[in-house]
mmCIF file of C-alpha atoms in Angstrom:
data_model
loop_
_atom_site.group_PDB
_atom_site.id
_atom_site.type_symbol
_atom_site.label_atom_id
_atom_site.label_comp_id
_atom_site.label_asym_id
_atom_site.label_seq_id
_atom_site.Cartn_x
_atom_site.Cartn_y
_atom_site.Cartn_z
ATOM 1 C CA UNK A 12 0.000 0.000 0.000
ATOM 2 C CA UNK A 13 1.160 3.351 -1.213
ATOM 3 C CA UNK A 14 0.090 6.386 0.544
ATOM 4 C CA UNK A 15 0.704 10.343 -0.167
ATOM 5 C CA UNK A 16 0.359 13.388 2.319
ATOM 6 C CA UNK A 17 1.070 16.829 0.855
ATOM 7 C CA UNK A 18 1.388 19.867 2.871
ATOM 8 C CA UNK A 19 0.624 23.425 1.338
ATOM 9 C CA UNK A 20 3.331 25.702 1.541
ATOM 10 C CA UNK A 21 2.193 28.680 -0.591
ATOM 11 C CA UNK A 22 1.189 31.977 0.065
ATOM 12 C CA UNK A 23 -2.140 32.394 -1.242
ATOM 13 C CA UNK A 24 -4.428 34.071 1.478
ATOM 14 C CA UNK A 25 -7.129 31.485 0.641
ATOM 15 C CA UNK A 26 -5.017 28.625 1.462
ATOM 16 C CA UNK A 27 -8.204 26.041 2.214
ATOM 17 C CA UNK A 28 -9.983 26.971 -1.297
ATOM 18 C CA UNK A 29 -6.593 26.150 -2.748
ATOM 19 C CA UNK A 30 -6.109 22.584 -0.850
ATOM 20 C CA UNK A 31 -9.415 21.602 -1.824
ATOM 21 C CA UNK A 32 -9.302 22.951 -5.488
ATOM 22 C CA UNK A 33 -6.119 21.165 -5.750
ATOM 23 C CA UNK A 34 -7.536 17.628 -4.017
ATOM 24 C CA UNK A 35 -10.244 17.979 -7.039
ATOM 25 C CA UNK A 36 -8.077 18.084 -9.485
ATOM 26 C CA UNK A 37 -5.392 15.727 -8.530
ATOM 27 C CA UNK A 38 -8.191 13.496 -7.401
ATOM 28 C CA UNK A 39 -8.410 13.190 -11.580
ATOM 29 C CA UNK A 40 -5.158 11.692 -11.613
ATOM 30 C CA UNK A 41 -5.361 7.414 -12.692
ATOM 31 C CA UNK A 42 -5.197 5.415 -9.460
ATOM 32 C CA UNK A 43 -5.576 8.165 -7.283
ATOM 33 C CA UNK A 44 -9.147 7.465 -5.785
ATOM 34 C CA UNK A 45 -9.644 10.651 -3.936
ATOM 35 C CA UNK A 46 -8.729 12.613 -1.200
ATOM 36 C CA UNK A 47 -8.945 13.260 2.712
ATOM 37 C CA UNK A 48 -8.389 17.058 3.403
ATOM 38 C CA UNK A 49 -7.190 17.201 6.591
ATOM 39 C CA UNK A 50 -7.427 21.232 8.304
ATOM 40 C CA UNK A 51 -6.533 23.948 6.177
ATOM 41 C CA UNK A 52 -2.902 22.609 4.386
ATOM 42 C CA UNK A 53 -3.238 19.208 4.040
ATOM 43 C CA UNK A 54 -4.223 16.352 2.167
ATOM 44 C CA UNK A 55 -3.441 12.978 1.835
ATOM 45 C CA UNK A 56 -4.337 9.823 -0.778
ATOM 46 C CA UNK A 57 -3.955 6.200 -0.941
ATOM 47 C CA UNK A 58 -3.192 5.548 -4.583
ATOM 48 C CA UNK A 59 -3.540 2.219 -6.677
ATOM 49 C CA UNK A 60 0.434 1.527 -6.965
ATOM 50 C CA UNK A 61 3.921 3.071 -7.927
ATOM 51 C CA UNK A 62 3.163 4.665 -10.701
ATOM 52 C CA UNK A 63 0.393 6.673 -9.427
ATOM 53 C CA UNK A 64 2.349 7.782 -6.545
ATOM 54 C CA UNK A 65 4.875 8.672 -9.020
ATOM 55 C CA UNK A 66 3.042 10.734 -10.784
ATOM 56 C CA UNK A 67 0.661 12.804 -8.119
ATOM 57 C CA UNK A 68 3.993 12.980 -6.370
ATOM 58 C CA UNK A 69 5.691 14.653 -9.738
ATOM 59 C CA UNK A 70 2.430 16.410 -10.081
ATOM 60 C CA UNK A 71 2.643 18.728 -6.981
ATOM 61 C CA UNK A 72 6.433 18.545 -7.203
ATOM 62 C CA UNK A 73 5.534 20.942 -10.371
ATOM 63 C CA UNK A 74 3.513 23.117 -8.195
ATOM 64 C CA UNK A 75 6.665 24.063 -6.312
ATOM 65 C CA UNK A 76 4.313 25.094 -2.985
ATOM 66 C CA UNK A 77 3.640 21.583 -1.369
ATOM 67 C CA UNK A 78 5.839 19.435 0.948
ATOM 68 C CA UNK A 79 5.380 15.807 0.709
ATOM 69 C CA UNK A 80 5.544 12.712 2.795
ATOM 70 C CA UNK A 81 5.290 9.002 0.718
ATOM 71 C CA UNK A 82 4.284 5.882 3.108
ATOM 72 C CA UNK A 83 5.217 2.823 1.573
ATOM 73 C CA UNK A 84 4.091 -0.036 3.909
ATOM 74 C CA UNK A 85 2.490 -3.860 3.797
ATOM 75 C CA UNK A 86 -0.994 -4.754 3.084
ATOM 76 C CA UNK A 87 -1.830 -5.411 6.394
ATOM 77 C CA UNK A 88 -2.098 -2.139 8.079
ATOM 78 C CA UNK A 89 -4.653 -1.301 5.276
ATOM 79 C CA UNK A 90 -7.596 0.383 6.299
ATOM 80 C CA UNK A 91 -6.352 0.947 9.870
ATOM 81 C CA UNK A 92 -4.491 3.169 11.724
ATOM 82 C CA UNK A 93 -1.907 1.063 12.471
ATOM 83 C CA UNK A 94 1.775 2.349 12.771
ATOM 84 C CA UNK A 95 2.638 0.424 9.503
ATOM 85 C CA UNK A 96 -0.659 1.783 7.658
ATOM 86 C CA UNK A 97 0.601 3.275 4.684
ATOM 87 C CA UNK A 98 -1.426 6.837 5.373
ATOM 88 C CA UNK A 99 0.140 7.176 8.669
ATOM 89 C CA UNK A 100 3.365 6.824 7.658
ATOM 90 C CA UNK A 101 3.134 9.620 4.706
ATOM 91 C CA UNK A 102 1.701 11.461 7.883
ATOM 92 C CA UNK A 103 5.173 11.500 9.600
ATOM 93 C CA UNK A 104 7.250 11.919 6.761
ATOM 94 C CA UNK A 105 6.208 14.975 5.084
ATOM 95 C CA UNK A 106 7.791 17.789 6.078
ATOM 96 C CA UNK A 107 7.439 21.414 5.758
ATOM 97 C CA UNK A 108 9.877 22.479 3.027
ATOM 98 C CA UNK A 109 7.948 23.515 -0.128
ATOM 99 C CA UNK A 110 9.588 20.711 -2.800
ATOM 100 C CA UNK A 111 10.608 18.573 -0.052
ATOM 101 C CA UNK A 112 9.418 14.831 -0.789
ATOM 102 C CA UNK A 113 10.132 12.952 2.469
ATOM 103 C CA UNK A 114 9.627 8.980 2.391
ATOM 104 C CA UNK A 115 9.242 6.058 5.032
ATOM 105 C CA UNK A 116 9.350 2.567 4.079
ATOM 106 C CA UNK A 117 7.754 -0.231 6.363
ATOM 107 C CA UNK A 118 10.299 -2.766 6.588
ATOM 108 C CA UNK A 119 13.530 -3.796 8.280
ATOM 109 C CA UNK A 120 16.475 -2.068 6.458
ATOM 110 C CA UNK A 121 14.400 0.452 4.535
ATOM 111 C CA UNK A 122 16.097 3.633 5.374
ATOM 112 C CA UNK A 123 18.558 3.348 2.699
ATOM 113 C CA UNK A 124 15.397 2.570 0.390
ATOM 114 C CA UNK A 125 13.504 5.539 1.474
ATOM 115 C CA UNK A 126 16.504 7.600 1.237
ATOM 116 C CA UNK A 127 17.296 6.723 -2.290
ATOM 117 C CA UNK A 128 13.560 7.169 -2.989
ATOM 118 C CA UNK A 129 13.347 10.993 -1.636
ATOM 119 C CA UNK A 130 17.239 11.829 -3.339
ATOM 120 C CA UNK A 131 15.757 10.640 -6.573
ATOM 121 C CA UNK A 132 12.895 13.417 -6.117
ATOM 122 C CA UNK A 133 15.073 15.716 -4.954
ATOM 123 C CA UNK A 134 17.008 15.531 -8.127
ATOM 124 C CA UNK A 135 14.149 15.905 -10.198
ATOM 125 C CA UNK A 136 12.375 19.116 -8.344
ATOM 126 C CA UNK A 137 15.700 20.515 -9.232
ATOM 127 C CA UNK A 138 15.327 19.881 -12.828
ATOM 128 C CA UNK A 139 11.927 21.151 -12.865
ATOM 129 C CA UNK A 140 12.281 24.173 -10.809
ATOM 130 C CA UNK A 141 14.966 25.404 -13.185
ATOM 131 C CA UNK A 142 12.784 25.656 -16.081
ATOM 132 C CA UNK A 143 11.153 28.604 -17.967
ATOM 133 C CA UNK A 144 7.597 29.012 -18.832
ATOM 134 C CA UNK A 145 8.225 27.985 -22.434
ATOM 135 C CA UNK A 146 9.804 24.962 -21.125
ATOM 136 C CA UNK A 147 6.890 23.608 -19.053
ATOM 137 C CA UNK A 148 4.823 24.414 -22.094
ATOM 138 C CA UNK A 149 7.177 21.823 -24.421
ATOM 139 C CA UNK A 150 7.457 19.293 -22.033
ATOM 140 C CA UNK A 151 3.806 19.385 -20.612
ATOM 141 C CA UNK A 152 2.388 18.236 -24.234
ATOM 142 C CA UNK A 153 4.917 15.284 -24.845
ATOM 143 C CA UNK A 154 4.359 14.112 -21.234
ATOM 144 C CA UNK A 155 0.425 13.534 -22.836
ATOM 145 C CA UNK A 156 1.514 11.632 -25.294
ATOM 146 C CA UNK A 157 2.258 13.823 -28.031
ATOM 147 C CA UNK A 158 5.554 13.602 -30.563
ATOM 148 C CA UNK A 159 8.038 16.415 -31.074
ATOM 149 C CA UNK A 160 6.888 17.113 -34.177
ATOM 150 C CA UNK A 161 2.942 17.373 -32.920
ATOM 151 C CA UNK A 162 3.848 19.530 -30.025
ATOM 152 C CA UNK A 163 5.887 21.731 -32.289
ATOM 153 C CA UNK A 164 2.795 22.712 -34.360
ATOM 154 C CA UNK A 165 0.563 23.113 -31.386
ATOM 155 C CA UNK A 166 3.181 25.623 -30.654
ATOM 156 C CA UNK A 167 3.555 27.431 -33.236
ATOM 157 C CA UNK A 168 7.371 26.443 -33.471
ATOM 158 C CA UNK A 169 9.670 24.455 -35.708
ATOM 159 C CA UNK A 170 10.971 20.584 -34.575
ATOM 160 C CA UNK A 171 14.407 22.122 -33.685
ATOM 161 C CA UNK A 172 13.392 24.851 -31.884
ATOM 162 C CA UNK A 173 11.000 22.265 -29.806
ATOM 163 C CA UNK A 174 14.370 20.124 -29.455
ATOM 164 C CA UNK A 175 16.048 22.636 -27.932
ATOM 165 C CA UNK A 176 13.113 23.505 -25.655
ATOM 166 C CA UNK A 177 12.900 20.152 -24.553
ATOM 167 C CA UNK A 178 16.840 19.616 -23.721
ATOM 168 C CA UNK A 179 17.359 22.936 -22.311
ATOM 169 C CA UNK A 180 13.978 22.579 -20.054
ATOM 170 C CA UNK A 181 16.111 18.624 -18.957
ATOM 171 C CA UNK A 182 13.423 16.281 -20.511
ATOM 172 C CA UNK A 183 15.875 13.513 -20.925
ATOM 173 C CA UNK A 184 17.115 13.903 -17.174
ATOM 174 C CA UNK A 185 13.336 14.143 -15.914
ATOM 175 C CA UNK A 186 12.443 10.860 -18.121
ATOM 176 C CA UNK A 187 15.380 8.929 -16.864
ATOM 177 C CA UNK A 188 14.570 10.350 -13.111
ATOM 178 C CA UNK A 189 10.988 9.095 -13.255
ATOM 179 C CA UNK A 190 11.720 5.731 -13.911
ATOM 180 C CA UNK A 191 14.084 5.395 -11.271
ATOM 181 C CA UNK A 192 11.557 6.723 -8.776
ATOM 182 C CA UNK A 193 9.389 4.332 -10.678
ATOM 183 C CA UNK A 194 11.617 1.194 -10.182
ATOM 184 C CA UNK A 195 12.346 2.363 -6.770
ATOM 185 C CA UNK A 196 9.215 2.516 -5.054
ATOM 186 C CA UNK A 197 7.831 -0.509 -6.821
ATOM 187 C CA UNK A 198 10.811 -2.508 -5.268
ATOM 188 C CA UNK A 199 10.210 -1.186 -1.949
ATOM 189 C CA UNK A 200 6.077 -1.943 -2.044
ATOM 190 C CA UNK A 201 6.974 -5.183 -3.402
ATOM 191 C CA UNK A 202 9.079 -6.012 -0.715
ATOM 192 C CA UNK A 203 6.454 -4.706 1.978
ATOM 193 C CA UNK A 204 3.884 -7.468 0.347
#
């Protein structure tokens, strides 16, 4: 079971319309089946497996404003409140450092797991902190689906210059980032089965 918290860290004034605009929308996301909003910053998800942890995780890593605990923990603490319940754990690990992804693993010898986990999201806020508007633009359309040279004429631009946006925005480093956080966290549910 796979569990994310996410703490608001922005400065909008109406910080609880925000948290529960943003639990409706991410609640869109595939395998994420909805969310608790717990107070005024805070809301937390157990999602369907790694991938969509992956990507609600990547998801408000884009936002920039939310801090983020993952629980990965066995099927037994499902439904419960349990130490090992997946939901708790996310609970304790998020933080409060806007682009902060903080992890706990349930199972012996899982700090090293959680810690590669949370490093591998570090790395990748980096890369998408750094980029411009134009290159959120280029890589938002290929990341649904579409081809260089498809995105290129939604934008208006030629295939080079929506090359360049894509390698100077770090599309390559975010792909190869993803599915290491991918690989990672389905190796450390798996072993929590």
């Amino acid at each position: 079971m796979i569990a994310v918290h996410a703490r608001y860290r922005g400065r909008e004034k109406a910080r609880a319309t925000v948290v529960e605009r943003s639990a409706e929308a991410l609640s869109g996301l595939p395998g994420v089946a909805g969310f608790e909003v717990l107070g005024v910053e805070d809301i937390r998800s157990k999602v369907a497996d790694a991938e969509a942890a992956l990507n609600l995780t990547m998801a408000l890593l884009s936002d920039g404003n939310w801090a983020i605990g993952l629980g990965i923990a066995d099927g037994a603490g499902s439904g419960t409140s349990a130490p090992n319940d997946a939901s708790v754990m996310a609970t304790k690990a998020v933080g409060t450092r806007p682009g902060q992804v903080r992890v706990i693993v349930d199972k012996q010898s899982a700090t090293t797991e959680a810690a590669d986990i949370a490093a591998t999201f570090a790395l990748m806020a980096h890369v998408l902190h750094k980029r411009t508007y134009e290159g959120r633009e280029a890589t938002s359309l290929v990341r649904r689906g579409m081809n260089q040279n498809e995105a290129a004429a939604t934008l208006g631009i030629s295939k080079q210059a929506m090359s360049q946006r894509l390698q100077a925005a770090g599309w390559p480093a975010e792909q190869a980032g993803w599915q290491l956080a991918l690989n990672l966290i389905t190796r450390a549910a798996g072993q929590c089965e």
